Coordinates of C-alpha atoms and ligand atoms in Angstrom, one line a residue:
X1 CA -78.8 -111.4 119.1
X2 CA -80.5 -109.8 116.3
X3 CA -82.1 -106.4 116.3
X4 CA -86.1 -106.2 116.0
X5 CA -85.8 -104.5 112.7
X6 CA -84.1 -108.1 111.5
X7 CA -87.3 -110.1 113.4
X8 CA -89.6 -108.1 111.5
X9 CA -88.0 -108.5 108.0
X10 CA -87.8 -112.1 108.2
X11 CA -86.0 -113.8 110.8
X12 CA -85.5 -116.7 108.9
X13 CA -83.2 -114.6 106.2
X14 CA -81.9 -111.9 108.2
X15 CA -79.2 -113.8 108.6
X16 CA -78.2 -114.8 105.5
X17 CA -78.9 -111.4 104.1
X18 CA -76.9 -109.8 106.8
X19 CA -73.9 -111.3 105.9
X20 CA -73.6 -110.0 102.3
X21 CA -74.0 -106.5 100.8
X22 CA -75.2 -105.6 97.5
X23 CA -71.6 -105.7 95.0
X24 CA -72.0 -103.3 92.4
X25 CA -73.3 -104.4 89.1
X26 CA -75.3 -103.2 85.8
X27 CA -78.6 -104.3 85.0
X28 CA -79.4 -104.2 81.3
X29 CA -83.5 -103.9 80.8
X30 CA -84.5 -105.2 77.8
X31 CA -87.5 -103.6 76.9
X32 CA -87.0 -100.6 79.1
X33 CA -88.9 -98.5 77.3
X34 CA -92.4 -100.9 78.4
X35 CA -94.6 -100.1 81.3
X36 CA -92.7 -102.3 83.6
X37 CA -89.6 -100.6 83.3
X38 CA -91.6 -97.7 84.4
X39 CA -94.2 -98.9 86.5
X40 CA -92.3 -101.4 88.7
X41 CA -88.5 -101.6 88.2
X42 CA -87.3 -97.9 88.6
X43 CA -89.4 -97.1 91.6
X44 CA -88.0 -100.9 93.0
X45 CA -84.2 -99.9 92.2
X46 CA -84.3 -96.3 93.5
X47 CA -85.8 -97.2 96.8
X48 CA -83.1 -99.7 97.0
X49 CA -80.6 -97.0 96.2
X50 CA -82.7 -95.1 98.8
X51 CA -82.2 -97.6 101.4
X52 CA -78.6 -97.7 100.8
X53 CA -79.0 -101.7 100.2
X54 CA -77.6 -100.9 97.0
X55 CA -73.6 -99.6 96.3
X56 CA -73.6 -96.0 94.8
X57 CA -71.7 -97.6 91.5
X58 CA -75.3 -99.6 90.5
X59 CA -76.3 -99.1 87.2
X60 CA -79.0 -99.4 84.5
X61 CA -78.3 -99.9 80.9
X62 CA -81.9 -99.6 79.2
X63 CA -82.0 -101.4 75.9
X64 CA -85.0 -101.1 73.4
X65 CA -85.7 -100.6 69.8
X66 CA -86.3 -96.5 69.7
X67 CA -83.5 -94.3 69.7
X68 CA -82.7 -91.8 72.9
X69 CA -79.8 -90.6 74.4
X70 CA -78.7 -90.8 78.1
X71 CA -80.0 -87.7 79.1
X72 CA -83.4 -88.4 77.8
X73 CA -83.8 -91.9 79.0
X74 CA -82.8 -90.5 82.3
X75 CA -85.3 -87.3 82.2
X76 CA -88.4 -90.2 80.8
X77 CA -87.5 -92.3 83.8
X78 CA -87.4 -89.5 86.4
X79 CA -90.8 -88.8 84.6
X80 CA -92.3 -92.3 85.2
X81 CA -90.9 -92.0 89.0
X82 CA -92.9 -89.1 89.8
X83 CA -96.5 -90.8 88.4
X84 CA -95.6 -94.5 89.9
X85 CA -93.3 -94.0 92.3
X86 CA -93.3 -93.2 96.2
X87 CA -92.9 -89.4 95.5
X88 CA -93.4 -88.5 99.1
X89 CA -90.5 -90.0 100.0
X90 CA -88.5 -88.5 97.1
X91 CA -85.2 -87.4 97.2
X92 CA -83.7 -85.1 95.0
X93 CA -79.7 -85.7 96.1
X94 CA -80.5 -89.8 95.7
X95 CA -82.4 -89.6 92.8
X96 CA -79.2 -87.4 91.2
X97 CA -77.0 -90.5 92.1
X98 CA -78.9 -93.0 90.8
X99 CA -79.4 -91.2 87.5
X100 CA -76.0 -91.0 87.2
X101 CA -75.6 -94.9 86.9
X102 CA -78.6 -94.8 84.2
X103 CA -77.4 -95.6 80.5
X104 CA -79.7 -96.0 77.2
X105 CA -78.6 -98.2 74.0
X106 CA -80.9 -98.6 71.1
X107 CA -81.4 -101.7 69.7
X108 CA -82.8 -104.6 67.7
X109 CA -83.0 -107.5 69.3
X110 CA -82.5 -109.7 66.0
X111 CA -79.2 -107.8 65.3
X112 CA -76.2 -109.5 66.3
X113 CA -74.0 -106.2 65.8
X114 CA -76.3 -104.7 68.3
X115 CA -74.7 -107.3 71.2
X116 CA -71.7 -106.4 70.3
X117 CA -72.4 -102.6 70.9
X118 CA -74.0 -104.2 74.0
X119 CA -70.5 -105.4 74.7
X120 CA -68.8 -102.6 74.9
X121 CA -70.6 -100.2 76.8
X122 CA -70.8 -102.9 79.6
X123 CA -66.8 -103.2 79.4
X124 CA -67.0 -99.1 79.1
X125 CA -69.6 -98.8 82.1
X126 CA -67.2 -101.5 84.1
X127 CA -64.8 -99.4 83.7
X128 CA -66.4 -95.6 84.2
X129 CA -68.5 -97.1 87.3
X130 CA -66.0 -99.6 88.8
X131 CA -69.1 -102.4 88.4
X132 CA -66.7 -105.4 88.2
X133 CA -67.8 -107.1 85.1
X134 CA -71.1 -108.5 87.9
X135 CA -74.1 -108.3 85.4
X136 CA -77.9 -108.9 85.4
X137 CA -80.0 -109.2 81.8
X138 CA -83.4 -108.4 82.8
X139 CA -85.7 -109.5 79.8
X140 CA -88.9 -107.4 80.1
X141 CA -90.1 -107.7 76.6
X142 CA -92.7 -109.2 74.8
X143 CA -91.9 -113.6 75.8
X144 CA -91.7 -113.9 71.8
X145 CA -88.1 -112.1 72.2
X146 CA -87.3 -114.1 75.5
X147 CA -85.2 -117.1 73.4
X148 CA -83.8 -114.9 70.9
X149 CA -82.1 -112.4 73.1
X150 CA -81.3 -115.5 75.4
X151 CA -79.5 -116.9 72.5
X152 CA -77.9 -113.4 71.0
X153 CA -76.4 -112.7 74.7
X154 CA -74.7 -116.3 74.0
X155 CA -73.5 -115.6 70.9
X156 CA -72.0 -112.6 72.2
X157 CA -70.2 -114.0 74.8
X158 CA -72.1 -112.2 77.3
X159 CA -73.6 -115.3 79.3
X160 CA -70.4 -115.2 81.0
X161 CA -68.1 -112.1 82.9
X162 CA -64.9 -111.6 85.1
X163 CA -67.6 -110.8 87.8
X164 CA -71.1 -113.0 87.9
X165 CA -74.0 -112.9 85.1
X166 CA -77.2 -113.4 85.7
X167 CA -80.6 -113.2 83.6
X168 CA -84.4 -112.5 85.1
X169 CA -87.1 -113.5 82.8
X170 CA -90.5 -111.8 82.8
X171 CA -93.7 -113.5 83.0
X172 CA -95.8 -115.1 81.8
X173 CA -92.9 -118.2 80.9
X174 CA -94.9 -119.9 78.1
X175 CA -97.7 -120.5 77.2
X176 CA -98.0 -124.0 77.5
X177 CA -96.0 -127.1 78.8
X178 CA -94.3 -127.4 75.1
X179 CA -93.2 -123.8 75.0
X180 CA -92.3 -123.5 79.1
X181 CA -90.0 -126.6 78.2
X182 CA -88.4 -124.9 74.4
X183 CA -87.7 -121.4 76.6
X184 CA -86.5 -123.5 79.6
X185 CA -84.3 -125.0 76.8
X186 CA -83.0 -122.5 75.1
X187 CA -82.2 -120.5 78.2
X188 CA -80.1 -123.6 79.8
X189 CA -78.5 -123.7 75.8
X190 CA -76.5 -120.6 76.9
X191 CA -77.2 -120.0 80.8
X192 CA -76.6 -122.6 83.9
X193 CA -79.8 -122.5 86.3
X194 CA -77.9 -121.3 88.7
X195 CA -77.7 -118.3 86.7
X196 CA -81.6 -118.2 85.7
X197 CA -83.9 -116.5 87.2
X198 CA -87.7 -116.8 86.6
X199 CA -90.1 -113.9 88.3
X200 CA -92.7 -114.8 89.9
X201 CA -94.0 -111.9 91.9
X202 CA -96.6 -113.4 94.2
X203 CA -92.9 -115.1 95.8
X204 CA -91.9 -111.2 96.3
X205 CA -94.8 -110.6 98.5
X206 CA -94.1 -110.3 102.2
X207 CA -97.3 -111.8 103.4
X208 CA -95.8 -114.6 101.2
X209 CA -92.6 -115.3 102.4
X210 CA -94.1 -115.3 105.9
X211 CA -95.6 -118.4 105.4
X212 CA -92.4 -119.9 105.3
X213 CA -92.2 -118.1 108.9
X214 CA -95.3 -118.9 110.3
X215 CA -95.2 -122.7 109.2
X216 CA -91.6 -123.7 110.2
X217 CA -90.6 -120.8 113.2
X218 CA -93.7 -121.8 115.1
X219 CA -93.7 -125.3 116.8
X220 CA -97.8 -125.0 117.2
X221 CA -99.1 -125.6 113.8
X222 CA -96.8 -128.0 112.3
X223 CA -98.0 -130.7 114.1
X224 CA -101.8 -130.3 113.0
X225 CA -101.0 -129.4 109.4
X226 CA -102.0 -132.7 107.9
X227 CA -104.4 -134.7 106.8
X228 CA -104.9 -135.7 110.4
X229 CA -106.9 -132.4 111.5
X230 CA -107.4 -130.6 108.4
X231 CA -110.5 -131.0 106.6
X232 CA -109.8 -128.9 103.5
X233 CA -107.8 -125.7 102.2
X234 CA -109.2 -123.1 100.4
X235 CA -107.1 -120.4 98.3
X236 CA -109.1 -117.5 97.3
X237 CA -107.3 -115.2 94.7
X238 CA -109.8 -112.2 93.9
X239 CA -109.8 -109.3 91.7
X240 CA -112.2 -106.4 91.4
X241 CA -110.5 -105.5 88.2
X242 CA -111.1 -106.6 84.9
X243 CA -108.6 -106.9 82.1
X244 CA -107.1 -103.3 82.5
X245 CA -106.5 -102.6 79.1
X246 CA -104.6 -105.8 78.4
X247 CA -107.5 -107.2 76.1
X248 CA -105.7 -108.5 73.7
X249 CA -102.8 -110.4 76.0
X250 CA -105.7 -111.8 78.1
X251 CA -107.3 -113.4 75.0
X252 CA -104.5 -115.8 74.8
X253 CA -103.9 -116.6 78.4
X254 CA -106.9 -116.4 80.6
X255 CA -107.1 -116.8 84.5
X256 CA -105.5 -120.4 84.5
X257 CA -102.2 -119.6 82.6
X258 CA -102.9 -115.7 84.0
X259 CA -102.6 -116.6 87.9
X260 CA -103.3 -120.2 88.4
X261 CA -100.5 -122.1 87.1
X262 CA -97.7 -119.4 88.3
X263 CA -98.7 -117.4 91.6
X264 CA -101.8 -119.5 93.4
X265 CA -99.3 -123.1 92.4
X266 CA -96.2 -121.0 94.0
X267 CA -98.7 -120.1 97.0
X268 CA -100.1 -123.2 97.5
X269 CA -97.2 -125.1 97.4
X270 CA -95.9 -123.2 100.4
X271 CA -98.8 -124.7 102.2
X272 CA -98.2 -128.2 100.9
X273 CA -94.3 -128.4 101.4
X274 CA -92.6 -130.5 103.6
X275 CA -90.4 -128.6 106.3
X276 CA -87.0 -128.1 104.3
X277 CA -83.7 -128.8 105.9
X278 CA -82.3 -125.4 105.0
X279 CA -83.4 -122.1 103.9
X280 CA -80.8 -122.4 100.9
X281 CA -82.0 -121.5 97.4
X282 CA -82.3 -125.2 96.5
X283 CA -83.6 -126.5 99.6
X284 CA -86.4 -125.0 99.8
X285 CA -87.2 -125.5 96.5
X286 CA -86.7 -129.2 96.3
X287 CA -89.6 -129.6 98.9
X288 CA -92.0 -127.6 96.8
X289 CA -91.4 -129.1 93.9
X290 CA -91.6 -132.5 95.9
X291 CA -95.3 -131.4 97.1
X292 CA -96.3 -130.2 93.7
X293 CA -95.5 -133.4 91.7
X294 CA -97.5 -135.8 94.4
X295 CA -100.4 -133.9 92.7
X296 CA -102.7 -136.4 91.4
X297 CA -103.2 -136.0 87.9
X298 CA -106.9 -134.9 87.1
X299 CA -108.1 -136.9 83.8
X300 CA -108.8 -135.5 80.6
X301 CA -112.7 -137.0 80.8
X302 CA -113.4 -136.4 84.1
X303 CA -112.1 -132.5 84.3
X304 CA -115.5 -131.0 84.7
X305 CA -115.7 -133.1 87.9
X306 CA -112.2 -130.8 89.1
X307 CA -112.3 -127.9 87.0
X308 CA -114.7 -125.2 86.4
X309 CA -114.3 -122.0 84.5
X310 CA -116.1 -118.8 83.9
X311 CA -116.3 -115.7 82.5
X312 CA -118.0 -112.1 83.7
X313 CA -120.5 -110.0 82.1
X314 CA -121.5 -106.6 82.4
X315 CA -122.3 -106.1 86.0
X316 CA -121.6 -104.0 89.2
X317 CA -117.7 -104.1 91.0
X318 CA -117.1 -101.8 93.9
X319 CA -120.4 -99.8 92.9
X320 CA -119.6 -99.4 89.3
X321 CA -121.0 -100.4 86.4
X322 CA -118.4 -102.2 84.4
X323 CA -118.5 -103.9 81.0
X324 CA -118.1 -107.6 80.1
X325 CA -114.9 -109.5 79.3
X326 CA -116.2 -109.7 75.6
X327 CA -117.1 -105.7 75.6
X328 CA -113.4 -105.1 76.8
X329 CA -111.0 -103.7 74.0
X330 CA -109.1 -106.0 72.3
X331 CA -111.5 -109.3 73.0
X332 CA -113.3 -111.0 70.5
X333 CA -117.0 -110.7 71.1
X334 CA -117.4 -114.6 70.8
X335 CA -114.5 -115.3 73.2
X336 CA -114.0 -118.6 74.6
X337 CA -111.3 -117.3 77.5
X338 CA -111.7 -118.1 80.8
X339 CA -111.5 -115.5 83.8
X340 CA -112.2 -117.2 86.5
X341 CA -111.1 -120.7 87.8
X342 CA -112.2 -123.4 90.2
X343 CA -110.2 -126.4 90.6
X344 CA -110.3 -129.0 93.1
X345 CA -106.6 -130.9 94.0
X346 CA -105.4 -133.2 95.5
X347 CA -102.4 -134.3 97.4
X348 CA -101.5 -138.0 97.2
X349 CA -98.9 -138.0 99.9
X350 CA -98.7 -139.2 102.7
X351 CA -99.1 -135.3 104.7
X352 CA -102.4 -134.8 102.7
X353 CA -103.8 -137.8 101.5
X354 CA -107.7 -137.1 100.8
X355 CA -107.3 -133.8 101.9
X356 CA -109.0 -131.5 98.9
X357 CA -107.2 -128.2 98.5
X358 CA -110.0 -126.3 96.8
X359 CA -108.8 -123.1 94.3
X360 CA -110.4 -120.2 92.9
X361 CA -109.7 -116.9 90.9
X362 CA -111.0 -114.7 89.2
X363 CA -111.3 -110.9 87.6
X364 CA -114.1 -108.8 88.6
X365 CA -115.0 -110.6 91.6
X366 CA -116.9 -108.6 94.4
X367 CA -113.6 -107.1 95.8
X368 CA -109.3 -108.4 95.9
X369 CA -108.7 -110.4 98.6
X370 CA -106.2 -113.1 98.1
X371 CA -106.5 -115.4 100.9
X372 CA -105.5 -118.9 102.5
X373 CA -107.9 -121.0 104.4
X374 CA -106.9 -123.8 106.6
X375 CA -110.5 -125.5 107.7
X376 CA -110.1 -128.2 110.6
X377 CA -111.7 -131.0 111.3
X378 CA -115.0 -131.0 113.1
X379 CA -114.5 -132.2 117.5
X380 CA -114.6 -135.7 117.2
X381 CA -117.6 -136.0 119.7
X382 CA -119.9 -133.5 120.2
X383 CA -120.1 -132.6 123.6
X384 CA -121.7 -129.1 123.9
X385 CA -125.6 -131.0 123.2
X386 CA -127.4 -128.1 124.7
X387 CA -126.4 -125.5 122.5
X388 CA -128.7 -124.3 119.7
X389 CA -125.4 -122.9 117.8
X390 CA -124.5 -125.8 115.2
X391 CA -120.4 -126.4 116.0
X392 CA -118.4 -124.6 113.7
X393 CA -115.2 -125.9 112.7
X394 CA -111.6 -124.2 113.1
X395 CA -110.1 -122.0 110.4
X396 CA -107.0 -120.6 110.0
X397 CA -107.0 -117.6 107.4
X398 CA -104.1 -116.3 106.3
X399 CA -104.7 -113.1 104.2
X400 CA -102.2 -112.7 101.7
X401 CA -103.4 -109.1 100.5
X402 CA -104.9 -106.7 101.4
X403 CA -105.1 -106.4 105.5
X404 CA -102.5 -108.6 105.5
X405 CA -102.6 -111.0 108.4
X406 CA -103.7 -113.9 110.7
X407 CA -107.0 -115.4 111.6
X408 CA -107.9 -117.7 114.1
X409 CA -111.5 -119.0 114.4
X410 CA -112.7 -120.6 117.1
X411 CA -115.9 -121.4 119.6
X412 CA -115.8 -119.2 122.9
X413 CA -118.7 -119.5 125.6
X414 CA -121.1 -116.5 125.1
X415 CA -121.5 -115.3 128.8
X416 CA -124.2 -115.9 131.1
X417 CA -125.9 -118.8 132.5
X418 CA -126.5 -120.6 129.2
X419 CA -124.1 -122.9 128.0
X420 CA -124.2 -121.6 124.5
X421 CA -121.4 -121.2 122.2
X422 CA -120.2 -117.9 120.1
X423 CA -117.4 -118.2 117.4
X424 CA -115.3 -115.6 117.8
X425 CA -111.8 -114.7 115.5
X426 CA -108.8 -113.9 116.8
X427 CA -106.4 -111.6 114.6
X428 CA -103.1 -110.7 114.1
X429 CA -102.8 -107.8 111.5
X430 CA -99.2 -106.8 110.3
X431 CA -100.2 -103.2 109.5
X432 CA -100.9 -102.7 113.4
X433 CA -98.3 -104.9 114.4
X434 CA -95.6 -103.7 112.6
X435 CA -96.4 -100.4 111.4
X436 CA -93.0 -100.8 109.1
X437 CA -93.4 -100.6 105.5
X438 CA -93.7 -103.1 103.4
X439 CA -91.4 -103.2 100.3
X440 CA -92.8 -103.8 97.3
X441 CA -91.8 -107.7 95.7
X442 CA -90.1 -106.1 93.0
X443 CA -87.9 -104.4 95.6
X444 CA -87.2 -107.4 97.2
X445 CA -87.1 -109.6 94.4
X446 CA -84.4 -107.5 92.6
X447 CA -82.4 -107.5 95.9
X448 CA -82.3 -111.2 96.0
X449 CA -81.2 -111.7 92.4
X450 CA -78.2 -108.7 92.8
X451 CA -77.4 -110.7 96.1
X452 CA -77.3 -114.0 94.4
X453 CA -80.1 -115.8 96.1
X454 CA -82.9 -117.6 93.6
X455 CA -84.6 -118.8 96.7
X456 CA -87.7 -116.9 95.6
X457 CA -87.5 -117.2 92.3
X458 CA -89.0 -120.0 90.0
X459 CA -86.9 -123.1 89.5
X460 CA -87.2 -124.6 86.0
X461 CA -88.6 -127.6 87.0
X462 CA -91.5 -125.7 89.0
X463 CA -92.2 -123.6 85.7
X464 CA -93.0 -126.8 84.1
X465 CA -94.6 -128.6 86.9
X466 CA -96.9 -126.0 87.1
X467 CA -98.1 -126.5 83.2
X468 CA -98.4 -130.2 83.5
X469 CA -101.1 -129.9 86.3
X470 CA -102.9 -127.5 84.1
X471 CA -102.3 -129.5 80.7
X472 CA -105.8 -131.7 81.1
X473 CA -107.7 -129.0 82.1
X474 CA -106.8 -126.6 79.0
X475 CA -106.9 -129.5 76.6
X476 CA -110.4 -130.2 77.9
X477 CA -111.6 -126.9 77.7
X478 CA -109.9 -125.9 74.4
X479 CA -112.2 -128.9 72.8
X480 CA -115.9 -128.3 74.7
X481 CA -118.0 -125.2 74.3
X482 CA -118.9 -122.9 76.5
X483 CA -121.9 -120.8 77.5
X484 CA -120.2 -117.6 78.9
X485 CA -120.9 -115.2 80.1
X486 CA -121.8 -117.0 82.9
X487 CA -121.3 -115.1 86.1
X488 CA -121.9 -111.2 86.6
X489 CA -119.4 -108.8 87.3
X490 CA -119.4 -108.1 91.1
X491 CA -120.2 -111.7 92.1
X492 CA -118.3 -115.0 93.3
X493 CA -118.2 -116.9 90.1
X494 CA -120.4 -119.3 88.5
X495 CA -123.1 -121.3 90.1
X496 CA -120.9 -124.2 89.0
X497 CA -118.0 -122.8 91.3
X498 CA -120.3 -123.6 93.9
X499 CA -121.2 -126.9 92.7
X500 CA -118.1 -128.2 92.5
X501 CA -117.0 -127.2 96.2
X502 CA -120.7 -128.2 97.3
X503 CA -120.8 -131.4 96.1
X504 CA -118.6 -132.5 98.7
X505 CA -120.7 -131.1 101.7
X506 CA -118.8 -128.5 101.8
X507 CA -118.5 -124.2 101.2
X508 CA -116.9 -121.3 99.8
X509 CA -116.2 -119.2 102.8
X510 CA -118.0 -115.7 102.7
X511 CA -115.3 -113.4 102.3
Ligands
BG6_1 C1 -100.2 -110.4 87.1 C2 -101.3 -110.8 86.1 O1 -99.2 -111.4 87.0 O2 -100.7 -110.4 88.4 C3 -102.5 -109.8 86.2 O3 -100.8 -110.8 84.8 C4 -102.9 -109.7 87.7 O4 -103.5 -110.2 85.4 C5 -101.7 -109.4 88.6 O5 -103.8 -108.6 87.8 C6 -102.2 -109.5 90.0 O6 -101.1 -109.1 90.9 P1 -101.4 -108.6 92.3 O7 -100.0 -108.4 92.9 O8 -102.1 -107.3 92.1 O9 -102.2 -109.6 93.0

């Protein structure tokens, strides 16, 4: 039997995770003096630590070019915990162990002597902290140093331990298919894949992993998720925000290499995906890789008829005025990027065959909602003649963030005499449902990698997958011109956004 706290983390993995407990290891951050180091990984680890899902020996070696000592990287962590971290929840006595386990090394990452230092304060931390020789190499720096410090770590000797070694690389992984496939390479030059682990957080989010829940521990849907009953899917990935400050990133990447080709692919192919026959690492991603490459390739000439992009002006989000992309810091006033995407795919399989999966997303959209919508086929006879409501087809919404949760939508009789009809939603929300909080993906992301399980993480040939589908639509776009700014801040997108949808007698839903 398992205990309700299991059902509600995720049936499907309780078990798996039950079975095995955290061994104690060192992470080395590279980069650990950047934002994410502060931001996302220390408040991840310590409410690990907090949780007691991680062994009171973990520790953190921080690696990164300025010089500190111990003590300081420890008191600029504890720092950074109390601006991005849960401090409501703090505790002192934890925090005291977990700082314990925290190590600083400066370094250049072009300095082989450097590795060797690396070396031996692992072997010196193995032995002060009992941590087994079981090591993870997180590489949070800029992706320019994600090959060289692969290759350093080899030359080192360091790709291999008396315990297990591990490596997590940072987003975004490449820039295009070329370079996805060099880091893929040079990372399997020194690593196994079994040892590789690509972030990708959208696969850390709860409201994610429950669609592996919701499609395969349910026997209702599965038998309508096809081509058979459903009209369309739509996946909605909206920001209110603009470029934050990261101007100067965002000019090279833009919304499709942004969100599109990592999260929303990683997303939709959940949706896709064959039932796997296990919930190992491998099996479930060999189905979503399956789904992903029967995606039809869209032609270089005939992109536009797929692909739209668009970028924002200066316009109202949330009821404030914000600039356009090209008035952000860091962004050429002329710029050519994209942020916002609308692409049309399709499936050709034998599940989805002429089923369009519609795709959008976008910065400074009216509000973030990241959403999934499953649209039905329309009855197949019209029955209800009387009524003046037209018959509105079934959807399924699955909101990803935020109000995560369930959405059915379907026709109800409206009471009274009449025979008229009133479509009415019926909701599952996890905040009400649950009232459990939600970890963060970090938290659970860095827990599966210290456990050994990639099942959420990106498998090399997913990383490149993803780039192929996109290939067409960049090269198209890299060679036409464009007329942006075409949409306002604070609204869906270009009119061409709705075009493309439109075309096929059919609509964005109102969100
Ligand atoms: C990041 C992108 O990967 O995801 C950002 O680089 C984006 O541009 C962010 O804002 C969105 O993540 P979330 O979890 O807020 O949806």
């Amino acid at each position: 039997m398992t205990s309700p706290t299991e059902t509600i983390e995720n049936p499907l993995r309780a078990g798996i995770r039950l079975e095995r407990t955290a061994e104690p290891c060192v992470v080395t951050i590279f980069g650990a003096t950047g934002d994410l180091t502060k931001r996302k990984l220390v408040p991840a680890l310590y409410s690990l630590m907090q949780q007691r899902l991680l062994p009171a020996e973990f520790a953190i070696l921080g690696f990164s070019r300025p010089e500190m000592t111990d003590e300081e990287f420890r008191a600029r962590l504890r720092e950074a915990f109390m601006e991005y971290g849960d401090k409501e929840t703090f505790d002192e006595a934890v925090w005291e162990s977990f700082a314990n386990g925290m190590f600083y090394m400066s370094g250049d990452f072009a300095d082989a002597n450097a590795f060797q230092t690396l070396r031996s304060r692992l072997e010196a931390i193995d032995n002060e902290r009992g941590t087994e020789g079981n090591r993870i190499f997180y590489l949070s720096t800029a992706p320019s140093f994600f090959g060289l410090i692969s290759e350093q770590l080899g030359k080192a000797g360091l790709n291999e331990s008396e315990g297990w070694t591990r490596i997590i690389v940072e987003k975004p992984f490449g820039h295009d298919l070329e370079s996805a496939r060099g880091l893929n390479s040079e990372l399997a030059a020194v690593f196994q894949e079994e040892q590789v682990y690509r972030i990708d957080h959208y696969l850390g989010k709860e409201t994610v992993q429950n669609l592996l829940v919701f499609r395969f521990a349910n026997s209702i849907f599965e038998p309508l998720w096809n081509r058979q009953y459903i009209d369309h899917v739509q996946i909605t990935n909206a920001e209110a925000i603009g470029v934050e400050g990261r101007g100067a990133y965002y000019e090279e990447a833009g919304v499709v290499r942004d969100m599109i080709q990592n999260h929303v692919f990683q997303v939709t192919s959940l949706i896709a995906m064959e039932p796997p026959a296990s919930l190992s690492a491998n099996g479930v991603r060999d189905e979503k890789i399956k789904a992903m490459q029967a995606v039809r390739p869209i032609p270089l000439k005939s992109v536009d008829e797929f692909a739209v992009r668009g970028q924002y002006g200066a316009g109202y989000v949330l009821g404030d005025t914000v600039p356009g992309y090209r008035e952000e810091p860091g962004v050429s006033p002329s710029s050519s990027t994209e942020t916002f995407a609308a692409i049309k795919l399709y499936f050709d399989n034998w599940r989805w065959a002429g089923v369009p999966f519609y795709i959008r997303s976008g910065k400074r959209l009216p509000k973030r909602v990241t959403e999934i919508a499953i649209q039905f086929k329309e009855v197949p006879h019209r029955l209800f003649t009387e009524t003046d409501e037209p018959l509105e087809p079934n959807v399924l919404v699955i909101r990803i963030q935020p109000n995560e949760g369930i959405t059915l939508r379907f026709g109800a009789k409206l009471p009274g005499q009449m025979m008229r009809i009133r479509w009415v939603n019926m909701d599952f929300r996890y905040g009400s449902s649950f009232g459990v909080h939600t970890p963060e993906a970090y938290e659970r992301l860095l827990l599966d990698c210290i456990l050994g399980d990639s099942t959420l993480y990106a498998r090399r040939d997913m990383t490149e997958r993803g780039w192929e589908i996109v290939t067409p639509i960049l090269d198209a776009w890299k060679r036409s011109a464009t007329d942006f700014p075409n949409y306002e801040a604070g609204t869906w997108g270009p009119k061409a956004a709705f075009d493309l949808i439109e075309r096929d007698g059919r609509h964005w839903r109102r969100l």
